[in-house]
Coordinates of C-alpha atoms and ligand atoms in Angstrom, one line a residue:
M2 CA 67.3 38.5 -9.3
K3 CA 63.7 38.4 -8.2
I4 CA 61.2 37.4 -10.9
L5 CA 57.4 37.2 -10.8
M6 CA 56.0 35.1 -13.6
C7 CA 52.3 35.4 -14.5
S8 CA 50.8 32.7 -16.7
S9 CA 47.4 31.4 -17.4
E10 CA 48.7 27.8 -17.4
V11 CA 51.5 26.1 -15.6
V12 CA 52.6 22.4 -15.4
P13 CA 51.8 20.4 -13.3
F14 CA 48.6 22.4 -12.4
A15 CA 46.9 23.2 -15.7
K16 CA 47.9 22.7 -19.3
T17 CA 46.5 23.1 -22.8
G18 CA 49.8 23.5 -24.7
G19 CA 53.5 24.3 -24.7
L20 CA 53.0 27.5 -22.6
A21 CA 52.3 25.4 -19.5
D22 CA 55.5 23.3 -20.1
V23 CA 57.6 26.5 -20.3
V24 CA 56.3 28.1 -17.2
G25 CA 56.5 24.8 -15.3
A26 CA 60.1 24.3 -16.2
L27 CA 61.8 27.7 -16.7
P28 CA 61.4 28.8 -13.0
L29 CA 63.0 25.5 -11.9
A30 CA 66.1 26.2 -14.1
L31 CA 66.2 29.8 -12.9
E32 CA 66.1 28.7 -9.3
K33 CA 69.0 26.3 -10.0
L34 CA 70.9 29.3 -11.3
G35 CA 70.3 31.1 -7.9
H36 CA 67.4 33.3 -8.8
E37 CA 64.2 33.8 -6.8
V38 CA 61.1 33.1 -8.9
R39 CA 57.4 33.3 -7.9
I40 CA 54.4 32.5 -10.1
T41 CA 50.8 33.5 -10.2
M42 CA 48.1 31.6 -12.1
P43 CA 44.3 31.3 -11.9
K44 CA 42.9 28.6 -9.6
Y45 CA 40.7 26.8 -12.2
K46 CA 38.4 23.9 -11.2
I47 CA 41.0 21.5 -12.5
V48 CA 43.5 22.9 -10.0
N49 CA 41.0 22.8 -7.2
N50 CA 40.4 19.1 -8.0
Q51 CA 44.0 18.3 -7.5
K52 CA 43.9 18.6 -3.6
L53 CA 47.2 20.4 -3.5
K54 CA 49.1 21.3 -0.4
V55 CA 48.3 25.0 -0.2
T56 CA 48.2 27.7 2.4
A57 CA 45.7 30.5 2.2
I58 CA 47.6 33.8 2.2
A59 CA 44.5 35.9 1.4
K60 CA 40.8 35.4 1.3
D61 CA 41.1 34.7 -2.5
V62 CA 44.7 33.6 -2.9
D63 CA 46.2 30.2 -2.1
A64 CA 50.0 29.5 -2.1
G65 CA 51.6 26.3 -3.1
K66 CA 55.2 25.4 -4.1
I67 CA 57.2 23.8 -6.9
G68 CA 60.9 23.2 -7.1
N69 CA 62.8 23.9 -3.9
N70 CA 61.1 27.1 -3.0
I71 CA 59.2 28.6 -5.8
A72 CA 55.9 30.0 -4.5
V73 CA 52.9 29.6 -6.8
Y74 CA 50.0 31.9 -6.0
F75 CA 46.7 30.6 -7.1
I76 CA 44.2 33.4 -7.7
K77 CA 40.7 32.3 -6.7
N78 CA 37.4 33.4 -8.1
D79 CA 34.7 30.9 -8.4
K80 CA 32.6 32.9 -10.8
Y81 CA 35.5 33.2 -13.2
F82 CA 37.6 30.1 -12.7
G83 CA 35.2 27.5 -11.3
R84 CA 34.7 26.0 -14.7
D85 CA 35.8 22.8 -16.5
G86 CA 37.8 24.7 -19.2
L87 CA 40.7 27.1 -19.1
Y88 CA 39.6 29.3 -21.9
G89 CA 36.3 27.9 -23.2
D90 CA 34.1 24.9 -23.8
K91 CA 32.5 23.2 -26.8
N92 CA 30.7 26.4 -27.8
G93 CA 34.1 28.2 -28.2
D94 CA 35.8 30.8 -26.0
Y95 CA 34.1 31.8 -22.8
P96 CA 32.2 35.1 -23.5
D97 CA 33.7 36.8 -20.4
N98 CA 37.4 36.0 -21.0
L99 CA 38.2 39.7 -21.0
Q100 CA 36.9 40.1 -17.4
R101 CA 38.4 36.8 -16.3
F102 CA 41.9 37.6 -17.3
S103 CA 41.7 41.3 -16.5
F104 CA 40.7 40.2 -13.0
Y105 CA 43.6 37.7 -12.8
S106 CA 46.1 40.2 -14.0
R107 CA 45.1 43.0 -11.6
R108 CA 44.8 40.6 -8.7
S109 CA 48.3 39.4 -9.4
L110 CA 49.7 42.9 -9.2
E111 CA 47.7 43.9 -6.1
L112 CA 48.9 40.8 -4.3
L113 CA 52.5 42.0 -4.6
K114 CA 51.9 44.9 -2.3
E115 CA 49.8 42.9 0.1
I116 CA 52.7 40.4 0.6
N117 CA 55.2 43.2 0.3
Y118 CA 57.1 41.5 -2.5
S119 CA 58.6 43.7 -5.1
P120 CA 60.2 41.7 -7.9
D121 CA 62.9 43.2 -10.2
V122 CA 61.1 41.7 -13.2
L123 CA 57.5 41.0 -14.1
H124 CA 57.7 38.2 -16.7
L125 CA 54.4 37.9 -18.5
H126 CA 53.3 35.2 -20.9
D127 CA 50.8 35.6 -23.8
W128 CA 47.8 37.8 -23.9
Q129 CA 46.1 36.4 -20.8
S130 CA 48.7 38.0 -18.5
A131 CA 49.8 40.8 -20.9
L132 CA 47.1 43.0 -19.3
A133 CA 49.3 43.1 -16.2
A134 CA 51.9 45.1 -18.3
I135 CA 49.1 47.6 -19.3
Y136 CA 47.9 47.9 -15.7
L137 CA 51.4 48.2 -14.2
K138 CA 52.6 50.8 -16.7
N139 CA 49.4 53.0 -16.6
I140 CA 48.0 52.6 -13.1
Y141 CA 50.2 50.8 -10.6
R142 CA 53.5 52.5 -11.3
K143 CA 52.1 55.7 -9.9
D144 CA 52.6 54.0 -6.6
N145 CA 56.3 54.0 -5.6
F146 CA 56.0 50.4 -4.5
Y147 CA 55.6 49.3 -8.2
N148 CA 57.9 51.9 -9.8
K149 CA 61.0 49.8 -10.3
I150 CA 59.4 46.7 -11.6
R151 CA 60.4 46.1 -15.2
I152 CA 58.4 44.1 -17.7
L153 CA 59.3 41.3 -20.1
L154 CA 56.5 39.8 -22.2
T155 CA 57.0 36.5 -23.9
I156 CA 54.9 35.7 -26.9
H157 CA 54.4 32.0 -27.2
N158 CA 52.0 32.2 -30.1
L159 CA 51.2 35.4 -31.9
A160 CA 48.0 34.0 -33.4
Y161 CA 46.3 34.3 -30.0
Q162 CA 46.0 38.0 -29.2
G163 CA 43.0 38.4 -27.0
L164 CA 40.7 40.3 -29.4
F165 CA 37.4 41.7 -28.0
L166 CA 34.7 44.0 -29.2
K167 CA 35.4 47.7 -28.3
E168 CA 32.1 47.9 -26.5
E169 CA 33.8 45.8 -23.8
Y170 CA 36.5 48.4 -23.2
P171 CA 35.0 50.0 -20.1
K172 CA 35.2 46.6 -18.3
L173 CA 39.0 47.0 -18.3
G174 CA 39.0 50.0 -16.1
L175 CA 41.6 51.8 -18.2
D176 CA 41.6 55.4 -19.5
D177 CA 39.8 56.0 -22.8
E178 CA 43.0 57.5 -24.3
L179 CA 44.6 54.0 -24.2
F180 CA 42.1 52.8 -26.7
S181 CA 44.1 54.3 -29.6
V182 CA 46.5 53.3 -32.4
D183 CA 49.4 53.6 -30.0
G184 CA 47.5 51.5 -27.4
L185 CA 45.0 48.7 -27.3
E186 CA 43.0 49.6 -30.5
F187 CA 43.4 47.3 -33.4
Y188 CA 41.0 47.7 -36.4
N189 CA 38.3 49.1 -34.1
K190 CA 38.6 46.2 -31.7
I191 CA 40.5 45.7 -28.3
N192 CA 43.8 43.8 -28.8
I193 CA 45.2 42.9 -25.4
L194 CA 48.5 41.5 -26.8
K195 CA 49.2 44.6 -28.8
G196 CA 48.6 46.8 -25.6
G197 CA 50.9 44.4 -23.7
I198 CA 53.7 44.7 -26.3
I199 CA 53.5 48.5 -26.2
A200 CA 53.5 48.5 -22.4
S201 CA 56.4 46.1 -21.9
E202 CA 60.1 47.2 -21.9
L203 CA 61.3 44.0 -23.6
I204 CA 59.5 41.4 -25.6
N205 CA 60.7 38.0 -26.6
T206 CA 59.4 35.0 -28.3
V207 CA 60.4 31.4 -28.2
S208 CA 62.8 31.0 -31.1
E209 CA 65.1 33.3 -33.0
T210 CA 63.6 32.5 -36.3
Y211 CA 60.0 33.1 -35.1
A212 CA 61.2 36.4 -33.6
M213 CA 62.3 37.5 -37.1
E214 CA 59.3 35.9 -38.9
I215 CA 56.7 37.8 -36.8
Q216 CA 58.1 41.1 -38.0
G217 CA 56.9 40.4 -41.5
K218 CA 53.5 40.2 -43.0
E219 CA 53.2 36.5 -43.5
F220 CA 53.6 35.6 -39.8
G221 CA 53.0 38.9 -38.1
C222 CA 49.2 38.3 -37.7
G223 CA 48.6 42.0 -38.2
L224 CA 51.0 43.1 -35.5
E225 CA 54.1 43.1 -37.8
G226 CA 54.2 46.9 -37.8
V227 CA 54.1 47.1 -34.0
L228 CA 56.7 44.4 -33.6
S229 CA 59.1 45.6 -36.3
G230 CA 58.8 49.0 -34.6
R231 CA 60.2 47.4 -31.5
K232 CA 62.9 45.3 -33.2
N233 CA 65.6 46.4 -30.9
D234 CA 63.6 45.2 -27.9
L235 CA 62.5 42.0 -29.5
S236 CA 64.5 38.8 -29.3
G237 CA 64.1 35.0 -29.5
I238 CA 65.1 32.3 -26.9
I239 CA 64.4 28.7 -27.8
N240 CA 62.4 26.8 -25.2
G241 CA 64.2 24.0 -23.3
L242 CA 62.8 20.6 -22.7
D243 CA 62.2 19.2 -19.2
Y244 CA 64.3 16.0 -19.4
D245 CA 63.1 14.9 -16.0
A246 CA 59.7 14.5 -17.6
W247 CA 61.0 13.3 -21.0
D248 CA 63.6 10.6 -20.8
P249 CA 63.2 7.1 -22.3
K250 CA 65.7 5.7 -19.8
K251 CA 63.4 6.3 -16.8
D252 CA 60.0 7.1 -18.3
K253 CA 57.4 5.1 -16.3
L254 CA 54.7 5.6 -18.9
I255 CA 56.4 3.7 -21.8
Y256 CA 56.3 0.0 -22.2
K257 CA 60.1 -0.6 -22.2
N258 CA 62.8 1.8 -21.1
F259 CA 65.7 2.4 -23.5
S260 CA 68.8 4.5 -23.8
P261 CA 71.0 5.4 -26.8
E262 CA 73.0 2.1 -26.1
T263 CA 69.9 0.0 -26.0
W264 CA 67.9 1.9 -28.5
K265 CA 66.6 -1.2 -30.3
D266 CA 64.4 -1.8 -27.3
K267 CA 62.4 1.0 -28.9
Y268 CA 61.0 -1.6 -31.2
Q269 CA 59.4 -3.4 -28.2
N270 CA 57.5 -0.1 -27.6
K271 CA 56.6 -0.1 -31.2
A272 CA 55.2 -3.6 -31.2
Q273 CA 53.2 -3.1 -28.0
L274 CA 51.7 0.2 -29.3
Q275 CA 50.8 -1.4 -32.6
K276 CA 49.0 -4.1 -30.7
D277 CA 47.2 -1.7 -28.3
C278 CA 46.2 0.5 -31.2
G279 CA 44.9 -2.4 -33.3
L280 CA 47.6 -1.9 -36.0
S281 CA 49.4 -4.8 -37.7
V282 CA 52.4 -5.8 -35.7
N283 CA 55.3 -5.6 -38.1
D284 CA 58.2 -3.4 -39.0
A285 CA 56.3 -1.0 -41.3
P286 CA 57.6 2.6 -40.8
L287 CA 55.5 4.2 -38.0
F288 CA 54.7 7.9 -38.2
G289 CA 53.5 9.4 -34.9
M290 CA 51.8 12.7 -34.3
V291 CA 50.9 14.2 -30.9
S292 CA 49.4 17.6 -31.5
R293 CA 46.5 20.0 -31.5
L294 CA 44.6 19.1 -34.6
A295 CA 44.7 22.5 -36.2
D296 CA 45.6 24.2 -39.4
Q297 CA 48.7 25.6 -37.7
K298 CA 50.0 22.1 -37.2
G299 CA 50.0 21.2 -40.9
M300 CA 46.8 19.1 -40.7
D301 CA 45.8 20.3 -44.1
L302 CA 49.0 18.8 -45.6
I303 CA 48.5 15.6 -43.7
S304 CA 44.9 15.1 -44.6
S305 CA 45.6 15.8 -48.3
S306 CA 48.4 13.2 -48.5
M307 CA 47.9 10.4 -46.0
E308 CA 46.1 8.1 -48.4
D309 CA 48.9 8.6 -51.0
L310 CA 51.5 7.9 -48.3
I311 CA 49.9 4.7 -47.2
K312 CA 49.8 3.5 -50.8
I313 CA 53.4 4.5 -51.6
G314 CA 55.0 3.3 -48.4
H315 CA 52.7 0.8 -46.6
I316 CA 53.2 3.1 -43.6
Q317 CA 51.4 3.2 -40.3
M318 CA 50.3 6.3 -38.6
V319 CA 49.2 6.9 -35.0
F320 CA 47.5 10.2 -34.2
L321 CA 46.8 11.7 -30.7
G322 CA 45.2 15.0 -30.4
T323 CA 42.1 17.1 -30.3
G324 CA 41.2 20.2 -32.2
D325 CA 39.1 21.1 -35.3
V326 CA 36.1 19.0 -35.7
K327 CA 36.7 18.7 -39.5
Y328 CA 40.0 17.0 -38.7
H329 CA 38.4 14.8 -36.1
N330 CA 35.9 13.6 -38.7
L331 CA 38.5 13.2 -41.5
L332 CA 40.9 11.2 -39.3
E333 CA 38.1 9.0 -38.0
Q334 CA 37.1 8.2 -41.6
M335 CA 40.6 7.4 -42.6
A336 CA 41.1 5.1 -39.6
K337 CA 37.9 3.3 -40.5
R338 CA 39.1 2.9 -44.1
Y339 CA 42.6 1.7 -43.0
P340 CA 42.2 0.1 -39.6
H341 CA 45.5 -1.8 -39.8
N342 CA 47.5 1.3 -40.9
I343 CA 45.9 4.2 -39.0
S344 CA 45.1 4.7 -35.4
V345 CA 43.3 7.8 -34.3
N346 CA 43.0 8.9 -30.7
L347 CA 41.0 12.0 -30.3
K348 CA 41.8 12.9 -26.7
F349 CA 44.4 14.6 -24.4
D350 CA 46.4 11.7 -22.9
D351 CA 49.8 12.3 -21.5
S352 CA 50.5 8.6 -21.0
L353 CA 49.7 7.7 -24.6
A354 CA 51.7 10.7 -25.8
H355 CA 54.8 9.2 -24.1
K356 CA 54.1 5.8 -25.7
I357 CA 53.8 7.3 -29.2
Y358 CA 57.1 9.2 -28.9
A359 CA 58.8 6.0 -27.7
A360 CA 57.3 3.8 -30.5
S361 CA 57.4 6.2 -33.5
D362 CA 60.1 5.9 -36.2
I363 CA 59.2 9.3 -37.7
F364 CA 57.5 12.1 -35.8
L365 CA 55.2 14.3 -37.9
M366 CA 55.3 18.0 -37.2
P367 CA 54.8 19.8 -40.5
S368 CA 53.5 23.0 -38.9
R369 CA 52.7 25.9 -41.1
Y370 CA 54.2 28.1 -38.4
E371 CA 55.7 27.1 -35.1
P372 CA 56.9 29.6 -32.5
C373 CA 59.2 26.9 -30.9
G374 CA 57.6 23.5 -30.7
L375 CA 58.3 20.9 -28.1
G376 CA 57.2 17.8 -29.9
Q377 CA 60.3 17.7 -32.2
M378 CA 62.7 18.0 -29.2
I379 CA 60.8 15.2 -27.4
A380 CA 60.9 13.0 -30.5
L381 CA 64.7 13.3 -30.8
K382 CA 65.1 12.3 -27.2
Y383 CA 63.0 9.2 -27.9
G384 CA 64.9 8.3 -31.2
A385 CA 62.0 9.3 -33.5
L386 CA 63.1 11.5 -36.4
P387 CA 61.1 14.6 -36.9
L388 CA 59.6 15.5 -40.3
V389 CA 59.1 19.3 -40.2
F390 CA 58.4 22.4 -42.4
K391 CA 61.3 24.9 -42.2
T392 CA 59.7 27.5 -40.0
G393 CA 60.1 29.1 -36.5
G394 CA 61.6 26.9 -33.8
L395 CA 61.5 23.9 -36.1
A396 CA 64.0 25.7 -38.4
D397 CA 66.2 26.4 -35.4
T398 CA 66.3 22.8 -34.0
I399 CA 65.8 20.4 -37.0
S400 CA 68.0 20.1 -40.1
K401 CA 68.9 17.3 -42.5
E402 CA 71.3 16.1 -39.8
N403 CA 68.6 15.1 -37.4
G404 CA 65.4 14.9 -39.4
F405 CA 63.6 15.6 -42.6
V406 CA 62.9 19.2 -43.6
F407 CA 60.8 20.6 -46.5
E408 CA 61.1 24.3 -47.4
K409 CA 58.0 25.0 -49.4
Y410 CA 54.6 24.6 -47.6
S411 CA 52.9 22.4 -50.1
V412 CA 51.6 18.9 -50.5
P413 CA 54.2 17.8 -53.1
A414 CA 57.0 19.1 -50.9
F415 CA 55.6 17.3 -47.9
I416 CA 55.2 14.0 -49.8
D417 CA 58.8 14.3 -51.1
S418 CA 60.1 14.8 -47.6
A419 CA 58.0 11.8 -46.4
K420 CA 59.5 9.7 -49.2
E421 CA 62.9 10.8 -48.2
A422 CA 62.2 9.6 -44.7
L423 CA 60.9 6.3 -46.0
S424 CA 63.9 5.7 -48.1
A425 CA 66.2 6.4 -45.1
Y426 CA 64.2 4.1 -43.0
G427 CA 64.6 1.4 -45.6
D428 CA 68.4 1.6 -45.3
K429 CA 69.0 0.0 -41.9
V430 CA 72.6 1.2 -41.6
K431 CA 71.7 4.8 -42.4
W432 CA 68.7 4.7 -40.1
E433 CA 70.7 3.5 -37.2
K434 CA 73.2 6.3 -37.7
L435 CA 70.3 8.9 -37.8
V436 CA 68.7 7.5 -34.7
K437 CA 71.9 7.5 -32.8
K438 CA 72.7 11.1 -33.9
A439 CA 69.2 12.1 -32.7
F440 CA 70.0 11.0 -29.2
T441 CA 73.0 13.4 -29.1
Y442 CA 70.9 16.7 -29.2
D443 CA 70.5 18.4 -25.9
F444 CA 67.8 21.1 -25.5
S445 CA 67.9 21.3 -21.7
W446 CA 66.6 24.4 -20.0
E447 CA 69.9 25.5 -18.4
E448 CA 71.2 27.3 -21.6
S449 CA 67.9 29.0 -22.3
A450 CA 67.4 30.0 -18.7
K451 CA 70.9 31.7 -18.8
K452 CA 69.6 33.6 -21.9
Y453 CA 66.6 34.7 -19.9
V454 CA 68.8 35.9 -17.1
E455 CA 70.7 38.1 -19.7
L456 CA 67.4 39.6 -20.8
Y457 CA 66.4 40.2 -17.1
K458 CA 69.7 41.9 -16.6
N459 CA 69.3 44.1 -19.7
L460 CA 65.9 45.0 -18.4
T461 CA 66.9 46.1 -14.9
S462 CA 69.9 48.0 -16.3
K463 CA 67.4 50.0 -18.3
G464 CA 66.5 51.7 -15.1
Ligands
ADP513 P1 51.6 23.9 -28.9 O1 51.9 24.6 -27.6 O2 51.5 24.9 -30.0 O3 50.3 23.1 -28.7 P2 54.1 22.4 -28.6 O4 54.7 21.4 -29.5 O5 54.9 23.6 -28.2 O6 52.7 22.9 -29.3 O7 53.6 21.7 -27.3 C1 52.6 20.7 -27.3 C2 52.8 19.9 -26.1 O8 51.6 19.3 -25.7 C3 53.8 18.7 -26.3 O9 54.4 18.4 -25.1 C4 52.9 17.6 -26.8 O10 53.4 16.3 -26.5 C5 51.7 17.8 -25.9 N1 50.4 17.4 -26.5 C6 49.7 18.0 -27.5 N2 48.5 17.3 -27.7 C7 48.4 16.3 -26.8 C8 47.5 15.3 -26.6 N3 46.4 15.2 -27.3 N4 47.7 14.5 -25.5 C9 48.9 14.6 -24.8 N5 49.8 15.5 -25.0 C10 49.6 16.4 -26.0

C-alpha cells in the first residue's frame, strides 16, 4: 500500500502536541509492516534551523528521510512559514493561517504529479491539511492522475476546526457553491474541518470512545450532526506510544534508569527532581503534570482544588506546561505560596518532561475531554499512576486496574479520586502492586498501525 500523509507537525521536526507524535511514529510502524509511506509538512523556521540532511527536489520543496526510507517533503515558503511559531504568536493565531495552510495543502497535491507519485491513500490530519481533501475531491480528481487516490481524514482534536470569516473565502480558490451547508459553510463562517470531513471517504479519530462522543452534542463542537451523519464511515483507533522515545530502561534524559524489576530506582529520580525543583526531599506523594495549560486539560479542576489537596495530603506537585495566561498566573501564585510543595515550570521542555514522568507517583490528567492522550500511556510506562476523568482515550486506556478514574466532571469527584490515590499510596503493599501492574500495559504502535492498514484497505476497496 502507498500512503501519503500530510500533517502540519511531525516529530522530530516540529511539534506543539500529540499530533506531531502520531505522524512521527505511525509511518515508522507502517513501514515495518511493509507499506510505503511518504509525508509532507511545511518547512517552518524551526525546521530550517535544524540543518537537516535534505535534497532539493523542486525550487520550493526539500526532501529528507525518517525511518528506513520514508521520504519527508518539506514545503517551503518564506512568506508563510519563515516565522517562529507554527500557528501563531503571543498575539494569537496568525491572521493569514487560511492562506498558509491552503498553500501547503495544494502544494502537497501538486507535488505528487511533479514527482509522478500516486499514492493509494491520502491520509490527512486535522484541519491544517484537511483542505487537501477539499482540493482533491473538487479540483484535482478531474485529472486522471489523481482519480484513484482515496482520502482518510484523522481528527486529533475536534475543538480545532479552522474557522475563518466568510470574506476570506475567495482566497481558497474554490467554487462559490462549496460555501454551503453541505460544504464549508458553518454558521456563516468558513469551517475547513467540516469541508474536509465531507470531502473524505473515511474519517477516524484517535480513540473509540472519542469517536462515539463527538457524534453527540456535548463533545461534537457543533459538528455532531455532520459526524453522526457519517457514522458508518467514522471509527476510532487509539494512538500508540513510541517506546523508543519513552522507555525508562534506556531513557538518557532521566536521572537514573529503571525497569519493572528495579522500579524502586524511580525514587532516586524523585529525590533528584525534588532537589532540582526546590521541593522538600522526602517521600510525600508527588503529583506530576506535563500538559498544555488549558481548560481542556482539567486545569479548572486542578486550580480549584490544589490548595485543599496540599492541606489534606501534604502532597507535592510539579507542573510543566504552557497555555492560558490565567493558569500561568494562578500556578505561579500557588508556587510562591507553597514553595516546598509546588514547582511550576512554564515552558516546553522535553528533557524535564521525561524527568517528571520518571519521578512522579501520580500523573495528573483530569481532561474534560481527551481524544486520545499520550501522557497517561507514558506515565504507565514510567510507573506513575494516572488520575483521569473518564472520557475519550482516557476511558479506553485507564481503569481502576491501572489508575484512578472519576466519572463526574466536578471538583468534589476529582478530590475524591485524588484522596483514593493518596490512600493507595499510603499502603506500600498495594502501591507496589499497582506500580508493577502499570508496567505491564503495552500501547505500542504495531497494533494501531495494523488497524490503520485495515482502514486503508476498506478505503481502496471502495473503488
Ligand atoms: P495534546 O496533544 O492534546 O497536547 P497529548 O497528551 O496527546 O496532548 O500529547 C501531549 C504530548 O506533549 C505528550 O507527549 C506530553 O508529554 C508533551 N508535552 C505537553 N506539554 C509539554 C511541555 N510543556 N514540555 C514538554 N512536553 C510537553
